[in-house]
Every structure is written in C-alpha cells, then in structure tokens.
mmCIF file of C-alpha atoms in Angstrom:
data_model
loop_
_atom_site.group_PDB
_atom_site.id
_atom_site.type_symbol
_atom_site.label_atom_id
_atom_site.label_comp_id
_atom_site.label_asym_id
_atom_site.label_seq_id
_atom_site.Cartn_x
_atom_site.Cartn_y
_atom_site.Cartn_z
ATOM 1 C CA MET A 1 0.938 39.960 23.138
ATOM 2 C CA ASN A 2 -1.451 42.428 22.486
ATOM 3 C CA VAL A 3 -2.334 44.245 19.536
ATOM 4 C CA ALA A 4 -0.468 47.357 20.176
ATOM 5 C CA LYS A 5 2.690 45.047 21.015
ATOM 6 C CA LEU A 6 2.137 43.141 17.539
ATOM 7 C CA GLN A 7 1.906 46.371 15.813
ATOM 8 C CA ALA A 8 5.109 47.871 17.217
ATOM 9 C CA ALA A 9 6.774 44.731 16.637
ATOM 10 C CA ALA A 10 5.996 44.804 12.898
ATOM 11 C CA PRO A 11 4.760 48.176 12.040
ATOM 12 C CA ASP A 12 4.738 47.580 8.435
ATOM 13 C CA THR A 13 3.057 44.717 7.844
ATOM 14 C CA LEU A 14 0.420 44.979 10.735
ATOM 15 C CA PRO A 15 -2.790 47.081 9.692
ATOM 16 C CA THR A 16 -4.259 49.275 12.053
ATOM 17 C CA ASP A 17 -8.219 49.418 11.650
ATOM 18 C CA LEU A 18 -10.023 46.577 13.184
ATOM 19 C CA ALA A 19 -11.624 45.330 9.638
ATOM 20 C CA ALA A 20 -8.434 45.208 7.869
ATOM 21 C CA LEU A 21 -6.854 43.191 11.051
ATOM 22 C CA GLU A 22 -9.264 40.896 10.654
ATOM 23 C CA ALA A 23 -8.715 40.174 7.068
ATOM 24 C CA TRP A 24 -4.978 40.071 7.933
ATOM 25 C CA PHE A 25 -5.629 37.460 10.591
ATOM 26 C CA ASP A 26 -7.815 35.726 8.111
ATOM 27 C CA ARG A 27 -5.165 35.246 5.426
ATOM 28 C CA ARG A 28 -2.388 34.403 8.008
ATOM 29 C CA LEU A 29 -4.712 31.459 9.708
ATOM 30 C CA ASP A 30 -5.165 30.168 5.786
ATOM 31 C CA GLU A 31 -1.015 30.365 5.263
ATOM 32 C CA LYS A 32 -0.618 28.608 8.543
ATOM 33 C CA LEU A 33 -3.202 25.929 7.854
ATOM 34 C CA ALA A 34 -1.579 25.163 4.361
ATOM 35 C CA GLU A 35 1.854 25.342 6.025
ATOM 36 C CA ARG A 36 0.680 22.631 8.427
ATOM 37 C CA GLU A 37 -0.839 20.685 5.648
ATOM 38 C CA ALA A 38 2.192 20.734 3.602
ATOM 39 C CA ASN A 39 4.450 19.408 6.208
ATOM 40 C CA LYS A 40 2.227 17.009 7.445
ATOM 41 C CA VAL A 41 3.261 13.045 6.914
ATOM 42 C CA PRO A 42 -0.136 11.409 5.842
ATOM 43 C CA SER A 43 -1.023 8.042 7.306
ATOM 44 C CA LEU A 44 -2.775 4.903 6.726
ATOM 45 C CA CYS A 45 -4.330 2.370 9.147
ATOM 46 C CA VAL A 46 -5.626 -0.798 7.342
ATOM 47 C CA ILE A 47 -7.410 -3.193 9.296
ATOM 48 C CA ALA A 48 -6.637 -6.850 7.829
ATOM 49 C CA THR A 49 -9.552 -9.453 8.637
ATOM 50 C CA LYS A 50 -9.544 -12.017 6.021
ATOM 51 C CA GLY A 51 -7.399 -14.750 5.505
ATOM 52 C CA THR A 52 -7.690 -16.001 2.015
ATOM 53 C CA MET A 53 -5.147 -15.554 -0.791
ATOM 54 C CA ASP A 54 -7.011 -12.777 -2.581
ATOM 55 C CA MET A 55 -8.128 -10.687 0.512
ATOM 56 C CA ALA A 56 -4.534 -10.541 1.532
ATOM 57 C CA TYR A 57 -3.523 -8.280 -1.158
ATOM 58 C CA PRO A 58 -5.239 -5.066 -0.604
ATOM 59 C CA PRO A 59 -3.347 -4.619 2.826
ATOM 60 C CA PHE A 60 -0.113 -5.336 1.616
ATOM 61 C CA ILE A 61 -0.482 -3.370 -1.825
ATOM 62 C CA LEU A 62 -1.593 -0.519 -0.546
ATOM 63 C CA ALA A 63 0.576 -0.030 2.670
ATOM 64 C CA SER A 64 3.803 -0.730 1.027
ATOM 65 C CA THR A 65 2.368 1.807 -1.731
ATOM 66 C CA ALA A 66 1.856 4.173 1.046
ATOM 67 C CA SER A 67 5.265 3.499 2.642
ATOM 68 C CA ALA A 68 6.778 4.087 -0.910
ATOM 69 C CA LEU A 69 4.900 7.400 -1.035
ATOM 70 C CA GLY A 70 6.692 8.550 2.317
ATOM 71 C CA TRP A 71 3.418 7.987 4.466
ATOM 72 C CA ASN A 72 3.458 6.344 7.948
ATOM 73 C CA ALA A 73 1.643 3.037 7.308
ATOM 74 C CA SER A 74 0.323 0.442 9.635
ATOM 75 C CA ILE A 75 -1.717 -2.798 9.487
ATOM 76 C CA PHE A 76 -3.694 -4.186 12.349
ATOM 77 C CA PHE A 77 -4.712 -7.799 11.493
ATOM 78 C CA THR A 78 -7.322 -9.458 13.603
ATOM 79 C CA PHE A 79 -9.330 -12.838 13.423
ATOM 80 C CA TYR A 80 -8.665 -14.677 9.988
ATOM 81 C CA GLY A 81 -6.280 -11.894 8.932
ATOM 82 C CA LEU A 82 -3.862 -13.252 11.561
ATOM 83 C CA GLU A 83 -3.273 -16.183 9.018
ATOM 84 C CA LEU A 84 -1.247 -13.376 6.843
ATOM 85 C CA LEU A 85 1.386 -12.877 9.434
ATOM 86 C CA ARG A 86 2.127 -16.695 9.840
ATOM 87 C CA LYS A 87 5.885 -17.804 9.375
ATOM 88 C CA ASP A 88 4.643 -20.642 6.756
ATOM 89 C CA LEU A 89 2.057 -19.078 4.583
ATOM 90 C CA HIS A 90 -0.247 -21.073 3.129
ATOM 91 C CA LEU A 91 -2.997 -18.771 2.002
ATOM 92 C CA LYS A 92 -5.592 -20.476 -0.257
ATOM 93 C CA VAL A 93 -8.108 -18.895 -2.522
ATOM 94 C CA SER A 94 -11.487 -20.751 -3.590
ATOM 95 C CA PRO A 95 -14.346 -19.628 -6.203
ATOM 96 C CA GLN A 96 -16.511 -21.585 -3.121
ATOM 97 C CA GLY A 97 -18.682 -18.669 -1.815
ATOM 98 C CA ASN A 98 -16.865 -16.265 -4.343
ATOM 99 C CA PRO A 99 -19.100 -16.246 -7.227
ATOM 100 C CA ALA A 100 -17.012 -13.028 -8.898
ATOM 101 C CA MET A 101 -13.598 -15.200 -9.174
ATOM 102 C CA PRO A 102 -12.930 -16.226 -12.585
ATOM 103 C CA MET A 103 -11.688 -19.757 -13.340
ATOM 104 C CA LYS A 104 -9.411 -18.984 -16.133
ATOM 105 C CA MET A 105 -6.102 -20.965 -17.311
ATOM 106 C CA PRO A 106 -2.842 -19.389 -16.433
ATOM 107 C CA PHE A 107 -1.263 -20.782 -19.413
ATOM 108 C CA GLY A 108 -1.995 -21.571 -23.066
ATOM 109 C CA PRO A 109 -2.671 -19.883 -25.948
ATOM 110 C CA ASP A 110 -4.303 -16.151 -25.482
ATOM 111 C CA TRP A 111 -7.629 -17.364 -26.483
ATOM 112 C CA LEU A 112 -7.760 -20.369 -23.915
ATOM 113 C CA LYS A 113 -6.777 -17.830 -21.279
ATOM 114 C CA ARG A 114 -9.596 -15.712 -21.816
ATOM 115 C CA ILE A 115 -12.304 -18.453 -21.344
ATOM 116 C CA ASN A 116 -14.120 -17.771 -18.152
ATOM 117 C CA MET A 117 -14.759 -21.480 -16.681
ATOM 118 C CA PRO A 118 -17.383 -21.034 -14.186
ATOM 119 C CA ILE A 119 -17.502 -24.447 -11.882
ATOM 120 C CA PRO A 120 -20.817 -24.663 -9.934
ATOM 121 C CA ASN A 121 -20.377 -24.717 -6.246
ATOM 122 C CA LEU A 122 -21.901 -28.245 -6.012
ATOM 123 C CA VAL A 123 -19.100 -29.188 -7.920
ATOM 124 C CA SER A 124 -15.972 -27.055 -6.751
ATOM 125 C CA GLY A 125 -17.617 -27.691 -2.869
ATOM 126 C CA ASN A 126 -17.741 -31.951 -3.133
ATOM 127 C CA LEU A 127 -14.489 -32.364 -5.440
ATOM 128 C CA PRO A 128 -11.664 -33.247 -3.189
ATOM 129 C CA GLY A 129 -8.625 -31.119 -3.637
ATOM 130 C CA PHE A 130 -10.398 -28.277 -5.584
ATOM 131 C CA GLU A 131 -9.347 -25.610 -3.099
ATOM 132 C CA SER A 132 -5.951 -26.493 -3.778
ATOM 133 C CA LEU A 133 -6.269 -26.875 -7.840
ATOM 134 C CA ALA A 134 -8.065 -23.119 -7.759
ATOM 135 C CA THR A 135 -5.207 -22.010 -5.472
ATOM 136 C CA SER A 136 -2.203 -23.286 -7.153
ATOM 137 C CA LEU A 137 -3.914 -21.537 -10.734
ATOM 138 C CA MET A 138 -4.391 -18.245 -8.919
ATOM 139 C CA GLU A 139 -0.776 -18.555 -8.063
ATOM 140 C CA GLN A 140 0.373 -19.347 -11.450
ATOM 141 C CA THR A 141 -1.612 -16.316 -12.764
ATOM 142 C CA VAL A 142 -0.120 -13.953 -10.354
ATOM 143 C CA LYS A 143 3.568 -14.801 -11.347
ATOM 144 C CA ALA A 144 2.821 -14.980 -15.251
ATOM 145 C CA LYS A 145 1.245 -11.468 -14.585
ATOM 146 C CA GLY A 146 4.348 -10.111 -12.740
ATOM 147 C CA VAL A 147 1.965 -9.278 -9.883
ATOM 148 C CA PRO A 148 4.018 -9.741 -6.651
ATOM 149 C CA SER A 149 3.481 -12.924 -4.026
ATOM 150 C CA ILE A 150 1.948 -12.288 -0.913
ATOM 151 C CA LYS A 151 5.197 -13.169 0.702
ATOM 152 C CA GLU A 152 7.092 -10.837 -1.284
ATOM 153 C CA LEU A 153 4.796 -7.994 -0.603
ATOM 154 C CA ARG A 154 4.695 -8.751 3.115
ATOM 155 C CA ASP A 155 8.710 -8.661 3.033
ATOM 156 C CA ILE A 156 8.564 -5.301 1.274
ATOM 157 C CA CYS A 157 6.398 -4.156 3.863
ATOM 158 C CA ILE A 158 8.550 -5.165 6.824
ATOM 159 C CA GLU A 159 11.653 -3.515 4.916
ATOM 160 C CA SER A 160 9.780 -0.490 4.284
ATOM 161 C CA ASP A 161 8.858 -0.165 8.293
ATOM 162 C CA VAL A 162 5.135 -0.691 7.687
ATOM 163 C CA ARG A 163 3.700 -1.212 11.310
ATOM 164 C CA LEU A 164 2.638 -4.578 11.530
ATOM 165 C CA VAL A 165 0.262 -5.011 14.762
ATOM 166 C CA ALA A 166 -1.587 -8.366 15.495
ATOM 167 C CA CYS A 167 -4.780 -8.933 17.719
ATOM 168 C CA GLN A 168 -4.214 -10.366 21.313
ATOM 169 C CA MET A 169 -7.810 -11.454 21.631
ATOM 170 C CA THR A 170 -7.469 -13.465 18.213
ATOM 171 C CA VAL A 171 -4.451 -15.416 19.590
ATOM 172 C CA ASP A 172 -6.179 -16.509 22.840
ATOM 173 C CA LEU A 173 -9.361 -16.987 20.894
ATOM 174 C CA PHE A 174 -8.142 -19.832 18.571
ATOM 175 C CA ASN A 175 -5.614 -21.015 20.836
ATOM 176 C CA TYR A 176 -2.559 -19.863 18.766
ATOM 177 C CA ARG A 177 0.870 -19.312 19.887
ATOM 178 C CA GLN A 178 2.671 -15.748 19.541
ATOM 179 C CA ASP A 179 5.338 -17.834 17.914
ATOM 180 C CA GLU A 180 3.439 -19.144 15.109
ATOM 181 C CA PHE A 181 3.895 -15.801 13.676
ATOM 182 C CA ILE A 182 6.747 -13.481 12.334
ATOM 183 C CA PRO A 183 8.960 -11.932 14.744
ATOM 184 C CA GLU A 184 8.668 -8.630 12.938
ATOM 185 C CA ILE A 185 5.076 -8.121 14.613
ATOM 186 C CA ALA A 186 5.554 -4.527 16.161
ATOM 187 C CA GLU A 187 3.137 -5.508 18.766
ATOM 188 C CA TRP A 188 0.197 -7.244 20.078
ATOM 189 C CA ILE A 189 -2.629 -5.235 21.038
ATOM 190 C CA GLY A 190 -6.332 -4.598 21.247
ATOM 191 C CA ALA A 191 -9.090 -2.408 20.342
ATOM 192 C CA THR A 192 -8.461 -0.013 22.812
ATOM 193 C CA THR A 193 -4.907 0.484 21.653
ATOM 194 C CA TYR A 194 -5.671 0.266 17.962
ATOM 195 C CA LEU A 195 -8.101 2.881 18.294
ATOM 196 C CA GLY A 196 -5.712 5.131 19.894
ATOM 197 C CA GLU A 197 -3.575 4.523 16.671
ATOM 198 C CA ALA A 198 -6.408 4.806 14.231
ATOM 199 C CA ARG A 199 -7.936 8.237 15.640
ATOM 200 C CA ASN A 200 -5.235 10.440 13.674
ATOM 201 C CA ALA A 201 -5.068 8.289 10.565
ATOM 202 C CA ASP A 202 -5.849 10.257 7.120
ATOM 203 C CA VAL A 203 -6.813 6.939 5.389
ATOM 204 C CA CYS A 204 -8.346 4.097 7.309
ATOM 205 C CA LEU A 205 -9.468 1.202 5.490
ATOM 206 C CA PHE A 206 -11.251 -2.169 6.693
ATOM 207 C CA VAL A 207 -10.575 -5.070 4.481
ATOM 208 C CA MET B 1 24.598 10.823 -13.192
ATOM 209 C CA GLU B 2 21.597 8.749 -14.811
ATOM 210 C CA ASN B 3 20.656 5.452 -13.328
ATOM 211 C CA THR B 4 18.061 2.890 -15.269
ATOM 212 C CA LEU B 5 15.683 0.567 -13.543
ATOM 213 C CA ASP B 6 14.214 -2.354 -15.829
ATOM 214 C CA ALA B 7 10.524 -2.772 -14.051
ATOM 215 C CA ARG B 8 9.490 -4.517 -17.453
ATOM 216 C CA GLY B 9 7.034 -7.382 -16.851
ATOM 217 C CA LEU B 10 6.473 -6.334 -13.314
ATOM 218 C CA ASN B 11 2.887 -5.058 -12.416
ATOM 219 C CA CYS B 12 1.217 -2.933 -9.730
ATOM 220 C CA PRO B 13 2.565 -2.092 -7.151
ATOM 221 C CA LEU B 14 5.954 -3.503 -8.055
ATOM 222 C CA PRO B 15 7.063 -0.768 -10.528
ATOM 223 C CA ILE B 16 6.493 2.014 -7.952
ATOM 224 C CA LEU B 17 8.100 0.095 -5.122
ATOM 225 C CA ARG B 18 11.271 -0.774 -7.137
ATOM 226 C CA THR B 19 11.468 3.124 -8.237
ATOM 227 C CA LYS B 20 11.079 4.063 -4.892
ATOM 228 C CA LYS B 21 13.801 1.851 -3.489
ATOM 229 C CA THR B 22 16.303 2.852 -6.455
ATOM 230 C CA LEU B 23 15.698 6.743 -5.850
ATOM 231 C CA ASN B 24 16.585 5.545 -1.812
ATOM 232 C CA GLY B 25 19.888 5.068 -3.019
ATOM 233 C CA MET B 26 20.499 8.162 -5.251
ATOM 234 C CA GLN B 27 21.821 11.321 -4.708
ATOM 235 C CA PRO B 28 19.403 14.649 -4.764
ATOM 236 C CA GLY B 29 19.371 16.013 -8.565
ATOM 237 C CA ASP B 30 20.260 12.470 -10.020
ATOM 238 C CA THR B 31 18.104 10.961 -12.771
ATOM 239 C CA LEU B 32 16.482 7.655 -13.204
ATOM 240 C CA LYS B 33 15.112 6.351 -16.197
ATOM 241 C CA VAL B 34 12.675 3.644 -15.759
ATOM 242 C CA VAL B 35 11.239 1.273 -18.291
ATOM 243 C CA ALA B 36 8.022 -0.528 -17.484
ATOM 244 C CA THR B 37 5.412 -2.451 -19.419
ATOM 245 C CA ASP B 38 2.351 -2.021 -16.909
ATOM 246 C CA PRO B 39 0.043 0.306 -18.244
ATOM 247 C CA GLY B 40 -1.146 1.479 -15.042
ATOM 248 C CA SER B 41 2.343 2.946 -14.151
ATOM 249 C CA LEU B 42 1.636 5.675 -16.789
ATOM 250 C CA LYS B 43 -0.649 7.261 -14.104
ATOM 251 C CA ASP B 44 0.832 6.018 -11.071
ATOM 252 C CA MET B 45 4.383 7.079 -11.634
ATOM 253 C CA ALA B 46 2.995 10.985 -12.270
ATOM 254 C CA ALA B 47 0.867 10.282 -8.839
ATOM 255 C CA PHE B 48 4.215 8.930 -7.283
ATOM 256 C CA CYS B 49 6.209 12.203 -8.157
ATOM 257 C CA SER B 50 3.365 14.707 -7.571
ATOM 258 C CA GLN B 51 3.277 13.007 -4.080
ATOM 259 C CA THR B 52 7.019 12.386 -3.132
ATOM 260 C CA GLY B 53 8.371 15.746 -4.500
ATOM 261 C CA ASN B 54 10.224 14.243 -7.260
ATOM 262 C CA THR B 55 10.164 15.816 -10.753
ATOM 263 C CA LEU B 56 8.903 13.664 -13.607
ATOM 264 C CA LEU B 57 10.928 14.973 -16.379
ATOM 265 C CA SER B 58 9.528 12.828 -18.927
ATOM 266 C CA SER B 59 6.865 10.037 -19.707
ATOM 267 C CA GLN B 60 6.551 8.579 -23.098
ATOM 268 C CA GLN B 61 5.228 5.176 -24.716
ATOM 269 C CA ALA B 62 7.697 3.652 -26.843
ATOM 270 C CA GLY B 63 6.383 0.529 -28.275
ATOM 271 C CA GLY B 64 4.973 -1.846 -26.016
ATOM 272 C CA ASP B 65 7.222 0.225 -22.862
ATOM 273 C CA TYR B 66 6.684 2.839 -21.271
ATOM 274 C CA GLU B 67 9.815 4.962 -20.174
ATOM 275 C CA PHE B 68 10.144 7.400 -17.518
ATOM 276 C CA LEU B 69 12.583 9.839 -16.428
ATOM 277 C CA ILE B 70 12.588 10.965 -13.049
ATOM 278 C CA ARG B 71 14.851 13.354 -11.123
ATOM 279 C CA LYS B 72 15.410 12.984 -7.411
ATOM 280 C CA ALA B 73 14.418 15.635 -5.088
#
C-alpha cells in the first residue's frame, strides 16, 4: 500500500509532510514492538549436566518457577545430568571436592546447628560411608527447612508441563537403557535439535 | 469468594508454586489469602503477581508470618 492510499484510508491519523510521517512511523514502530513484547510468552532453556543432589536443585527450581510464571520452560539433561531423570533417584552429595559445602547438624539445639564442622578431604575421602552420611544429613536439612525434595520438584515440573529432553549420546556413551529413565521424557535429542530449541529462548542457563 | 493457602513451613520455591496451583482452580476476580513463613516470599510474591497479571492487594508481616492477599486476574 502506498502513502497516498494510506492517507486516503486514514486521513485523520496520518500526517502529510515527510518529517511528520517519519515521526509517525517511529511512534507506530515503538508501539508495535511494545505490543509484541507484552504479548510474548517468555521461555527458559536450562542445560543440566551434573548428577549430584545439590546441583539437581537449580534446574528443577528455575524450571518449575518459570512454569508458574506462565513461561515455556525446558530442561535438557546431558552427561551426569541424566541421573536426575532416573526412575529410581539415588542422588548423593559430598563435601569431597566441594569445599564450600557446610557440614552442619540438621537437628539439635540452634547453637549446635550453627556450627560448621569442616572435615578434611583426607578423612572424608577415606572414611567408608561418608558420602551416604553427608547425603543423609543434607536430606534431613532440606526437609527440616521446608525445601522440597528433588523427586517432589521433578514431579511438579512434570505436572506443570516443563519439557524434559534428554541426550541420546549420553545413553549410548555410558551403555544405559532408555527404560531406566522416567517415561515423561518428551524426546531424546542431540546437540543440533537442542540448539534449534534454545536459539529463541529468552533465558538460557548451563548448570 | 475468598480462598486460603497455608504455606507456612515451606521454602523457596514451594510457596509460589502452591500459590500458582491454588490460583489455577479459582475464578477470575476471586481472592486468595496466602500465609507463609519464608522471608523470601515477601519479594517473590510481589514479583510473581507483577509478572502474571494477578493483583497483590496487600502484603504484610504478622508476627513470624507473612500474609498476602491476591486477586486472580
């Protein structure tokens, strides 16, 4: 449609001289862009690469929260991140190689719960069952503080339509079988498919 | 109609997730009272409402609890 036709169609709103016309276009463009932004559904793509209990939290917390905000959310599980999709979750956490992790009692009086008891790696690495102990303490802390378990968060993600996609290559690499993992996995994909999904995401995070 | 959600003892992100779930089962215009103990919910509830178009009618601290009144969009 040319300018003359536009002016004929909307004589009251369209200016006639060039400078005014340009200003009008600029204003309309801003309005249109704002309209588009307001109607857009934001999207979140998280890549989950870690298979420990502590590192399982960020992907599930962010994806479930994004979903509660009305966003489209997806998590791509690759390498050790695939552990978070097992039918039987056995995630562990260890202060070994994780020096920032506090070692605190989940129960007892407040003064005791505040004390950090750092265990040297030499001890924690050689003491049989230390990882299980640390995991059990963390699980009790999580429960006592009203933080959901990983299983609970994963169920919420499934319930709220977070798209769970998993890496095909990892399954082949570690000789896993697809039926060891939950059936709610939307798709088994590779890097190319993932990038195709992630390219339009507003927020893309690597965990 | 007023609905109530007891989110006391729950921590991030559960108060928000439960709020969203409760709102899903309500009619537009209905109000929901949420009681929480998570101090983070003070900011999170405001952010949740502003991003989802629901109206945060009030947000206050009562003793150790935080009380929110939300009108569903």
